[in-house]
PDB file of C-alpha atoms in Angstrom:
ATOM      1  CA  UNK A   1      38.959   2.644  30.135  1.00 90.00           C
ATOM      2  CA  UNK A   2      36.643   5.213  28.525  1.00 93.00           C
ATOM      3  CA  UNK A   3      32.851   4.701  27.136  1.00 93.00           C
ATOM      4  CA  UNK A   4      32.595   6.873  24.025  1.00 94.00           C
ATOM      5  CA  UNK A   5      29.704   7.110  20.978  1.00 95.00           C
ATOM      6  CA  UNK A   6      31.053   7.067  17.503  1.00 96.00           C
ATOM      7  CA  UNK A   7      29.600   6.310  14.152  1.00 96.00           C
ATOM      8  CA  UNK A   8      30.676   3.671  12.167  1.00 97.00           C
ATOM      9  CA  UNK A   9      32.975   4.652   8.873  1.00 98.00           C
ATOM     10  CA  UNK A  10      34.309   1.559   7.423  1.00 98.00           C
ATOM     11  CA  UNK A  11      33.014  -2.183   8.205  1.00 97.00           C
ATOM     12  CA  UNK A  12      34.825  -4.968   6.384  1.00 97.00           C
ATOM     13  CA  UNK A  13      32.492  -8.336   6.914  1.00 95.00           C
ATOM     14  CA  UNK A  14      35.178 -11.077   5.436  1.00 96.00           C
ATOM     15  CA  UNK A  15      37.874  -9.307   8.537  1.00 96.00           C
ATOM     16  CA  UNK A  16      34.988  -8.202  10.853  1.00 95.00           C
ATOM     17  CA  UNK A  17      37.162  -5.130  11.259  1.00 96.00           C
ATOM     18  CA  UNK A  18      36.880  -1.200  10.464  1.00 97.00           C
ATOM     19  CA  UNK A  19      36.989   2.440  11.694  1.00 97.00           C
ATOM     20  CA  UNK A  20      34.534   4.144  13.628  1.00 97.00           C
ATOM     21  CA  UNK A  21      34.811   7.881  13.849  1.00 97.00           C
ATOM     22  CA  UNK A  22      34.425   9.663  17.352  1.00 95.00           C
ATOM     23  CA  UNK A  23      31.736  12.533  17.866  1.00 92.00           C
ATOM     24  CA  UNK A  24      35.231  14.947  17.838  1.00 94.00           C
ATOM     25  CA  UNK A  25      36.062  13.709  14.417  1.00 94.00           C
ATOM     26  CA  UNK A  26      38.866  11.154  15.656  1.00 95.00           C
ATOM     27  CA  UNK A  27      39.036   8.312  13.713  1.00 97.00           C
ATOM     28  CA  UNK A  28      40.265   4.921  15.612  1.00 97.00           C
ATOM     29  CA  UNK A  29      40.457   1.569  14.008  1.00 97.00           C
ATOM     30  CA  UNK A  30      38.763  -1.899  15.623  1.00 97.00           C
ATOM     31  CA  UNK A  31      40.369  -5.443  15.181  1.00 96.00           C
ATOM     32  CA  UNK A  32      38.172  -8.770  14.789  1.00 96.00           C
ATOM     33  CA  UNK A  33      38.769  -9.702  18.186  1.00 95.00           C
ATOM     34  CA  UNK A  34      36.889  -6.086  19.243  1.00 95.00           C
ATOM     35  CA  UNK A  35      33.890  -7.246  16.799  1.00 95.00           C
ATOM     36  CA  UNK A  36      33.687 -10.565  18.278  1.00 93.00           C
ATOM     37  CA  UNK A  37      33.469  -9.181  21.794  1.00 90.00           C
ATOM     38  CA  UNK A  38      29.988  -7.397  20.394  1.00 87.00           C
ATOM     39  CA  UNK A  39      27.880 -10.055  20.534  1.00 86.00           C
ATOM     40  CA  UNK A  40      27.204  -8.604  16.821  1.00 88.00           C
ATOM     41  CA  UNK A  41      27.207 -10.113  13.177  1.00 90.00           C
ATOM     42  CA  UNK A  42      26.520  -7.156  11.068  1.00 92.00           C
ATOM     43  CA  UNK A  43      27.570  -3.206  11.634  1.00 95.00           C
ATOM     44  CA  UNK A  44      26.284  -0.507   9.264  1.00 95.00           C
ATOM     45  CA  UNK A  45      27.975   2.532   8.110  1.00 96.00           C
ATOM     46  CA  UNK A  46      26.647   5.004   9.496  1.00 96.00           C
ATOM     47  CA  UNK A  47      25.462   3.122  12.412  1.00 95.00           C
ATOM     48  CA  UNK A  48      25.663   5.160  15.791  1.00 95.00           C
ATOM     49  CA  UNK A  49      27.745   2.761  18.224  1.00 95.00           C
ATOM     50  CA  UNK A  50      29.056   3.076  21.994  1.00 94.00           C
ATOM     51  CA  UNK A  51      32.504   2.048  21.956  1.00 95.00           C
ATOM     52  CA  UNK A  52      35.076   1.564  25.127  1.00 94.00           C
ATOM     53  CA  UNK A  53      38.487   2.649  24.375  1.00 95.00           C
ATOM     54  CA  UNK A  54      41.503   1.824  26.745  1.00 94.00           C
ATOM     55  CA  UNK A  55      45.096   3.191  25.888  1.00 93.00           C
ATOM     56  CA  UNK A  56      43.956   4.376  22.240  1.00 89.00           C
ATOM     57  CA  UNK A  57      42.341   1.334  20.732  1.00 93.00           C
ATOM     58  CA  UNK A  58      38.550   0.129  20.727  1.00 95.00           C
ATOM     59  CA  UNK A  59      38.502  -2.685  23.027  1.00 95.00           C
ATOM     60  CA  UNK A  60      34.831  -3.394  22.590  1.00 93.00           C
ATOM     61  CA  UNK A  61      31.752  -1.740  20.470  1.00 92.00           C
ATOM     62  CA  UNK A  62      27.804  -2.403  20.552  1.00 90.00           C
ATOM     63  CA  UNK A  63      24.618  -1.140  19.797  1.00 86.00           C
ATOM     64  CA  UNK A  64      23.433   2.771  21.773  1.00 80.00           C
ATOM     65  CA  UNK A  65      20.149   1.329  23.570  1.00 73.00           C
ATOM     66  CA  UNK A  66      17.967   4.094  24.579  1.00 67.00           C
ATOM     67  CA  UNK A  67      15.389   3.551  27.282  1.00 70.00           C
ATOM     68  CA  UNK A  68      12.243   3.695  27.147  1.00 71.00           C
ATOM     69  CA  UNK A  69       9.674   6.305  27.306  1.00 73.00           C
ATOM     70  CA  UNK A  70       7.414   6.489  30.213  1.00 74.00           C
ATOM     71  CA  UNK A  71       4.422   8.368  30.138  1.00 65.00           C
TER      72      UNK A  71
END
């Protein structure tokens, strides 16, 4: 199992499905069951994502959370 960033390419919202493209420029495909798993309702294209990929295929995506600053 493997933790990766990608951006999303293609969101379908009737399927909850699409494609998110890997920083390398590898495209990989994620089913409805992958969405659900998100805790999501909405993805936008273009939308940076962390993604966890196990044999090949997107198990799971959800939002990049940044920490906060401390001064």
């Amino acid at each position: 199992m493997t933790t990766l960033q990608a951006t999303v390419a293609t969101f379908s919202p009737q399927t909850s499905s699409g494609t998110v493209l890997l920083d390398d420029g590898t495209q990989l495909s994620f089913d409805t069951n992958a969405f659900l798993r998100s805790g999501l309702r909405m993805l936008r294209l273009g939308q940076r994502v962390k993604v966890v990929v196990l044999d090949g295929k997107v198990e799971a995506l959800t939002h990049i959370t940044v920490p906060p600053l401390r001064n």
